PDB file of C-alpha atoms and ligand atoms in Angstrom:
ATOM      1  CA  UNK A 516     259.686 168.870 189.733  1.00 72.00           C
ATOM      2  CA  UNK A 517     263.703 168.673 190.950  1.00 93.00           C
ATOM      3  CA  UNK A 518     262.689 168.070 194.751  1.00 96.00           C
ATOM      4  CA  UNK A 519     260.095 165.580 196.269  1.00 97.00           C
ATOM      5  CA  UNK A 520     259.101 164.733 199.673  1.00 98.00           C
ATOM      6  CA  UNK A 521     258.604 160.582 200.239  1.00 97.00           C
ATOM      7  CA  UNK A 522     257.501 160.029 203.915  1.00 97.00           C
ATOM      8  CA  UNK A 523     259.763 161.899 206.007  1.00 95.00           C
ATOM      9  CA  UNK A 524     262.628 162.591 203.557  1.00 97.00           C
ATOM     10  CA  UNK A 525     263.304 164.840 201.299  1.00 98.00           C
ATOM     11  CA  UNK A 526     264.878 163.565 197.614  1.00 98.00           C
ATOM     12  CA  UNK A 527     266.305 165.719 194.568  1.00 98.00           C
ATOM     13  CA  UNK A 528     266.247 165.027 190.844  1.00 98.00           C
ATOM     14  CA  UNK A 529     269.326 162.441 190.021  1.00 98.00           C
ATOM     15  CA  UNK A 530     268.976 161.007 186.715  1.00 98.00           C
ATOM     16  CA  UNK A 531     266.617 162.626 184.430  1.00 98.00           C
ATOM     17  CA  UNK A 532     263.903 160.857 181.829  1.00 98.00           C
ATOM     18  CA  UNK A 533     266.100 161.344 179.176  1.00 98.00           C
ATOM     19  CA  UNK A 534     269.457 160.058 180.678  1.00 98.00           C
ATOM     20  CA  UNK A 535     267.152 156.770 181.770  1.00 98.00           C
ATOM     21  CA  UNK A 536     266.260 156.375 178.248  1.00 98.00           C
ATOM     22  CA  UNK A 537     269.647 156.855 176.988  1.00 98.00           C
ATOM     23  CA  UNK A 538     271.213 154.341 179.434  1.00 98.00           C
ATOM     24  CA  UNK A 539     268.286 151.308 178.791  1.00 98.00           C
ATOM     25  CA  UNK A 540     268.451 151.993 174.939  1.00 98.00           C
ATOM     26  CA  UNK A 541     272.663 151.404 175.228  1.00 98.00           C
ATOM     27  CA  UNK A 542     271.816 148.386 177.166  1.00 98.00           C
ATOM     28  CA  UNK A 543     269.515 147.183 175.078  1.00 98.00           C
ATOM     29  CA  UNK A 544     272.048 147.393 172.292  1.00 98.00           C
ATOM     30  CA  UNK A 545     274.760 145.545 173.944  1.00 98.00           C
ATOM     31  CA  UNK A 546     272.225 142.753 174.547  1.00 98.00           C
ATOM     32  CA  UNK A 547     271.330 142.415 171.201  1.00 97.00           C
ATOM     33  CA  UNK A 548     274.347 139.810 170.969  1.00 97.00           C
ATOM     34  CA  UNK A 549     272.280 137.581 173.435  1.00 98.00           C
ATOM     35  CA  UNK A 550     269.759 136.890 170.445  1.00 98.00           C
ATOM     36  CA  UNK A 551     271.290 133.776 169.632  1.00 98.00           C
ATOM     37  CA  UNK A 552     271.178 132.043 172.940  1.00 97.00           C
ATOM     38  CA  UNK A 553     267.247 132.478 173.128  1.00 98.00           C
ATOM     39  CA  UNK A 554     267.834 134.201 176.692  1.00 98.00           C
ATOM     40  CA  UNK A 555     264.604 133.787 179.467  1.00 98.00           C
ATOM     41  CA  UNK A 556     264.454 137.013 181.076  1.00 98.00           C
ATOM     42  CA  UNK A 557     263.729 137.028 184.522  1.00 98.00           C
ATOM     43  CA  UNK A 558     262.788 140.589 186.052  1.00 98.00           C
ATOM     44  CA  UNK A 559     263.200 140.802 190.034  1.00 98.00           C
ATOM     45  CA  UNK A 560     260.388 142.252 191.444  1.00 97.00           C
ATOM     46  CA  UNK A 561     259.134 144.790 192.683  1.00 94.00           C
ATOM     47  CA  UNK A 562     261.889 147.629 191.880  1.00 96.00           C
ATOM     48  CA  UNK A 563     262.724 146.329 188.434  1.00 98.00           C
ATOM     49  CA  UNK A 564     259.455 146.818 186.567  1.00 97.00           C
ATOM     50  CA  UNK A 565     259.787 149.828 185.074  1.00 98.00           C
ATOM     51  CA  UNK A 566     263.241 149.201 183.940  1.00 98.00           C
ATOM     52  CA  UNK A 567     262.606 145.844 182.591  1.00 98.00           C
ATOM     53  CA  UNK A 568     259.644 146.815 180.737  1.00 98.00           C
ATOM     54  CA  UNK A 569     261.425 149.614 178.735  1.00 98.00           C
ATOM     55  CA  UNK A 570     264.656 147.342 178.275  1.00 98.00           C
ATOM     56  CA  UNK A 571     262.573 144.919 176.936  1.00 98.00           C
ATOM     57  CA  UNK A 572     260.570 146.972 174.557  1.00 98.00           C
ATOM     58  CA  UNK A 573     263.950 148.227 173.237  1.00 98.00           C
ATOM     59  CA  UNK A 574     265.207 145.041 172.368  1.00 98.00           C
ATOM     60  CA  UNK A 575     264.748 143.719 168.847  1.00 97.00           C
ATOM     61  CA  UNK A 576     263.798 140.062 169.538  1.00 97.00           C
ATOM     62  CA  UNK A 577     261.115 138.691 171.140  1.00 97.00           C
ATOM     63  CA  UNK A 578     262.000 136.511 174.300  1.00 96.00           C
ATOM     64  CA  UNK A 579     260.560 134.833 177.049  1.00 98.00           C
ATOM     65  CA  UNK A 580     259.742 137.243 180.458  1.00 98.00           C
ATOM     66  CA  UNK A 581     259.270 135.807 183.864  1.00 98.00           C
ATOM     67  CA  UNK A 582     259.190 137.369 187.508  1.00 98.00           C
ATOM     68  CA  UNK A 583     260.490 136.449 190.772  1.00 98.00           C
ATOM     69  CA  UNK A 584     259.805 138.453 193.878  1.00 97.00           C
ATOM     70  CA  UNK A 585     262.143 138.665 196.769  1.00 93.00           C
ATOM     71  CA  UNK A 586     262.760 141.242 199.403  1.00 83.00           C
ATOM     72  CA  UNK A 587     265.829 142.129 201.894  1.00 77.00           C
ATOM     73  CA  UNK A 588     265.276 145.969 202.242  1.00 65.00           C
ATOM     74  CA  UNK A 589     263.465 147.412 205.037  1.00 69.00           C
ATOM     75  CA  UNK A 590     263.346 151.213 205.094  1.00 68.00           C
ATOM     76  CA  UNK A 591     266.843 152.471 203.812  1.00 73.00           C
ATOM     77  CA  UNK A 592     269.149 149.572 205.334  1.00 75.00           C
ATOM     78  CA  UNK A 593     269.241 145.732 203.563  1.00 70.00           C
ATOM     79  CA  UNK A 594     267.964 143.638 206.462  1.00 69.00           C
ATOM     80  CA  UNK A 595     270.256 140.995 205.153  1.00 73.00           C
ATOM     81  CA  UNK A 596     267.662 138.485 205.519  1.00 84.00           C
ATOM     82  CA  UNK A 597     265.991 137.156 202.217  1.00 89.00           C
ATOM     83  CA  UNK A 598     262.448 136.813 201.794  1.00 89.00           C
ATOM     84  CA  UNK A 599     261.409 134.870 198.157  1.00 93.00           C
ATOM     85  CA  UNK A 600     257.617 135.685 197.740  1.00 93.00           C
ATOM     86  CA  UNK A 601     257.473 134.642 194.022  1.00 97.00           C
ATOM     87  CA  UNK A 602     259.345 131.948 192.289  1.00 97.00           C
ATOM     88  CA  UNK A 603     259.151 131.416 188.538  1.00 98.00           C
ATOM     89  CA  UNK A 604     257.653 128.119 187.709  1.00 95.00           C
ATOM     90  CA  UNK A 605     258.992 127.819 184.328  1.00 97.00           C
ATOM     91  CA  UNK A 606     261.642 125.075 183.198  1.00 98.00           C
ATOM     92  CA  UNK A 607     264.995 127.256 182.659  1.00 98.00           C
ATOM     93  CA  UNK A 608     267.190 123.826 182.541  1.00 98.00           C
ATOM     94  CA  UNK A 609     269.853 124.245 180.028  1.00 98.00           C
ATOM     95  CA  UNK A 610     268.880 127.728 179.005  1.00 98.00           C
ATOM     96  CA  UNK A 611     270.727 131.365 179.185  1.00 98.00           C
ATOM     97  CA  UNK A 612     268.915 133.500 181.814  1.00 98.00           C
ATOM     98  CA  UNK A 613     269.203 136.865 182.352  1.00 98.00           C
ATOM     99  CA  UNK A 614     268.463 138.327 185.874  1.00 98.00           C
ATOM    100  CA  UNK A 615     267.084 141.996 185.958  1.00 98.00           C
ATOM    101  CA  UNK A 616     268.002 144.065 188.731  1.00 98.00           C
ATOM    102  CA  UNK A 617     266.623 147.621 189.348  1.00 98.00           C
ATOM    103  CA  UNK A 618     269.631 148.429 191.485  1.00 98.00           C
ATOM    104  CA  UNK A 619     272.458 146.088 193.511  1.00 97.00           C
ATOM    105  CA  UNK A 620     274.139 147.619 196.190  1.00 95.00           C
ATOM    106  CA  UNK A 621     275.637 144.950 198.452  1.00 93.00           C
ATOM    107  CA  UNK A 622     275.163 142.347 196.297  1.00 95.00           C
ATOM    108  CA  UNK A 623     273.071 140.072 198.782  1.00 93.00           C
ATOM    109  CA  UNK A 624     269.939 139.464 196.832  1.00 94.00           C
ATOM    110  CA  UNK A 625     271.894 139.049 193.846  1.00 96.00           C
ATOM    111  CA  UNK A 626     273.901 136.019 195.382  1.00 96.00           C
ATOM    112  CA  UNK A 627     270.695 134.673 196.908  1.00 95.00           C
ATOM    113  CA  UNK A 628     268.999 134.625 193.511  1.00 97.00           C
ATOM    114  CA  UNK A 629     272.196 133.219 191.678  1.00 98.00           C
ATOM    115  CA  UNK A 630     272.407 130.391 194.470  1.00 97.00           C
ATOM    116  CA  UNK A 631     268.524 129.844 194.160  1.00 97.00           C
ATOM    117  CA  UNK A 632     268.081 129.845 190.587  1.00 98.00           C
ATOM    118  CA  UNK A 633     271.520 127.835 189.797  1.00 98.00           C
ATOM    119  CA  UNK A 634     269.481 124.727 191.313  1.00 98.00           C
ATOM    120  CA  UNK A 635     267.497 125.126 188.396  1.00 98.00           C
ATOM    121  CA  UNK A 636     270.194 123.972 186.338  1.00 98.00           C
ATOM    122  CA  UNK A 637     270.550 126.836 183.751  1.00 98.00           C
ATOM    123  CA  UNK A 638     272.742 126.655 181.227  1.00 98.00           C
ATOM    124  CA  UNK A 639     274.612 129.655 181.948  1.00 98.00           C
ATOM    125  CA  UNK A 640     273.244 132.823 184.533  1.00 98.00           C
ATOM    126  CA  UNK A 641     273.866 136.460 182.965  1.00 98.00           C
ATOM    127  CA  UNK A 642     273.100 139.589 185.606  1.00 98.00           C
ATOM    128  CA  UNK A 643     272.191 142.902 184.104  1.00 98.00           C
ATOM    129  CA  UNK A 644     271.264 145.809 186.414  1.00 98.00           C
ATOM    130  CA  UNK A 645     269.945 149.180 186.035  1.00 98.00           C
ATOM    131  CA  UNK A 646     272.489 150.790 188.792  1.00 98.00           C
ATOM    132  CA  UNK A 647     275.168 149.515 190.938  1.00 98.00           C
ATOM    133  CA  UNK A 648     276.874 150.717 194.097  1.00 98.00           C
ATOM    134  CA  UNK A 649     280.593 149.524 193.415  1.00 98.00           C
ATOM    135  CA  UNK A 650     281.251 150.665 196.797  1.00 98.00           C
ATOM    136  CA  UNK A 651     278.674 148.832 198.893  1.00 97.00           C
ATOM    137  CA  UNK A 652     279.328 145.418 196.766  1.00 97.00           C
ATOM    138  CA  UNK A 653     280.734 142.809 198.745  1.00 96.00           C
ATOM    139  CA  UNK A 654     280.128 139.609 196.297  1.00 96.00           C
ATOM    140  CA  UNK A 655     282.542 138.503 193.688  1.00 96.00           C
ATOM    141  CA  UNK A 656     279.878 137.986 190.796  1.00 96.00           C
ATOM    142  CA  UNK A 657     280.694 140.085 187.800  1.00 97.00           C
ATOM    143  CA  UNK A 658     277.677 141.756 186.785  1.00 98.00           C
ATOM    144  CA  UNK A 659     277.405 141.631 182.981  1.00 98.00           C
ATOM    145  CA  UNK A 660     275.529 144.539 182.199  1.00 98.00           C
ATOM    146  CA  UNK A 661     275.332 147.939 184.100  1.00 98.00           C
ATOM    147  CA  UNK A 662     273.071 150.859 183.316  1.00 98.00           C
ATOM    148  CA  UNK A 663     275.174 153.146 185.395  1.00 98.00           C
ATOM    149  CA  UNK A 664     277.227 153.135 188.703  1.00 98.00           C
ATOM    150  CA  UNK A 665     276.490 155.229 191.118  1.00 98.00           C
ATOM    151  CA  UNK A 666     277.839 156.309 194.884  1.00 98.00           C
ATOM    152  CA  UNK A 667     276.435 154.905 197.924  1.00 97.00           C
ATOM    153  CA  UNK A 668     273.303 157.354 197.930  1.00 96.00           C
ATOM    154  CA  UNK A 669     269.863 156.207 198.520  1.00 97.00           C
ATOM    155  CA  UNK A 670     267.792 156.632 195.643  1.00 98.00           C
ATOM    156  CA  UNK A 671     264.206 156.031 194.288  1.00 98.00           C
ATOM    157  CA  UNK A 672     261.833 156.580 191.449  1.00 98.00           C
ATOM    158  CA  UNK A 673     261.443 154.550 187.832  1.00 98.00           C
ATOM    159  CA  UNK A 674     260.530 151.473 190.000  1.00 98.00           C
ATOM    160  CA  UNK A 675     262.719 152.004 193.114  1.00 98.00           C
ATOM    161  CA  UNK A 676     261.077 152.637 196.701  1.00 96.00           C
ATOM    162  CA  UNK A 677     261.473 154.370 199.895  1.00 95.00           C
ATOM    163  CA  UNK A 678     259.355 152.434 202.134  1.00 92.00           C
ATOM    164  CA  UNK A 679     257.050 151.558 199.279  1.00 94.00           C
ATOM    165  CA  UNK A 680     256.646 154.964 197.943  1.00 97.00           C
ATOM    166  CA  UNK A 681     258.500 156.794 195.196  1.00 98.00           C
ATOM    167  CA  UNK A 682     258.086 154.115 192.520  1.00 97.00           C
ATOM    168  CA  UNK A 683     256.053 155.670 190.272  1.00 98.00           C
ATOM    169  CA  UNK A 684     258.475 158.515 189.775  1.00 98.00           C
ATOM    170  CA  UNK A 685     259.550 158.806 186.303  1.00 98.00           C
ATOM    171  CA  UNK A 686     262.839 160.162 187.191  1.00 98.00           C
ATOM    172  CA  UNK A 687     265.374 158.661 189.762  1.00 98.00           C
ATOM    173  CA  UNK A 688     266.145 161.037 192.495  1.00 98.00           C
ATOM    174  CA  UNK A 689     268.730 160.506 195.385  1.00 98.00           C
ATOM    175  CA  UNK A 690     268.108 161.618 199.333  1.00 98.00           C
ATOM    176  CA  UNK A 691     268.933 165.186 200.278  1.00 96.00           C
ATOM    177  CA  UNK A 692     272.014 165.570 202.609  1.00 87.00           C
ATOM    178  CA  UNK A 693     271.037 168.872 204.425  1.00 74.00           C
TER     179      UNK A 693
HETATM  180  P1  IMP B1251     271.221 144.212 197.789  1.00 86.81           P
HETATM  181  O1  IMP B1251     271.259 143.000 198.180  1.00 86.81           O
HETATM  182  O2  IMP B1251     272.067 145.104 198.912  1.00 86.81           O
HETATM  183  O3  IMP B1251     272.182 144.485 196.810  1.00 86.81           O
HETATM  184  O4  IMP B1251     270.455 145.581 197.787  1.00 86.81           O
HETATM  185  C1  IMP B1251     269.300 145.021 196.632  1.00 86.81           C
HETATM  186  C2  IMP B1251     267.841 145.430 197.106  1.00 86.81           C
HETATM  187  O5  IMP B1251     267.707 146.474 197.723  1.00 86.81           O
HETATM  188  C3  IMP B1251     267.519 146.271 195.681  1.00 86.81           C
HETATM  189  O6  IMP B1251     267.189 145.118 194.789  1.00 86.81           O
HETATM  190  C4  IMP B1251     266.669 147.231 196.265  1.00 86.81           C
HETATM  191  O7  IMP B1251     265.567 146.282 196.157  1.00 86.81           O
HETATM  192  C5  IMP B1251     267.069 147.651 197.130  1.00 86.81           C
HETATM  193  N1  IMP B1251     267.877 148.810 197.240  1.00 86.81           N
HETATM  194  C6  IMP B1251     269.216 148.964 197.348  1.00 86.81           C
HETATM  195  N2  IMP B1251     269.667 150.558 197.336  1.00 86.81           N
HETATM  196  C7  IMP B1251     268.628 150.929 196.961  1.00 86.81           C
HETATM  197  C8  IMP B1251     268.332 152.070 196.824  1.00 86.81           C
HETATM  198  O8  IMP B1251     269.183 153.150 197.174  1.00 86.81           O
HETATM  199  N3  IMP B1251     266.862 152.367 196.627  1.00 86.81           N
HETATM  200  C9  IMP B1251     265.897 151.676 196.614  1.00 86.81           C
HETATM  201  N4  IMP B1251     266.233 150.354 197.219  1.00 86.81           N
HETATM  202  C10 IMP B1251     267.572 149.738 197.366  1.00 86.81           C
HETATM  203 MG1   MG B1252     265.864 145.211 193.370  1.00 86.81          MG
END
């Protein structure tokens, strides 16, 4: 299946299951160095659930995992307004936390999350994202772990949605331009 229709748009295959597996496994290997810090993983819902699930299974050490839900996108545009509909309710003071994002585009969501989590006094905030759009990024924060940098294409699948659909596709597809 190399083309899919979601709502009114057509998407073409972009990142295969095999490539996703290798991206996630490589990131897990790099994260092994975090074990001594006993990091708390914070999964940003909804988009990061496939990525986080595969990444955390690929890690050789056990960790605490918590979920936060924030939304800025409407359709294919970042709305700019942040809506936090689920917060973590655990004490992260003096802990190393790792934010797990599906994709970082303008960085608005990440910036908001870093400010929000900083108020809970963690020792250190580490950031990781499966995908990164460097040409869209407008923030200063360094992203510590990047799975793959991509062009400013709109992508779906492996957790990522277009108006709530496309998330369950096991590969990543990008918007087809005709
Ligand atoms: P940012 O705040 O502009 O960095 O956008 C971050 C959030 O927007 C991500 O966590 C996604 O939920 C969503 N997003 C950004 N780019 C895409 C895309 O290409 N496809 C689907 N969702 C996206
Ligand atoms: Mg997201």
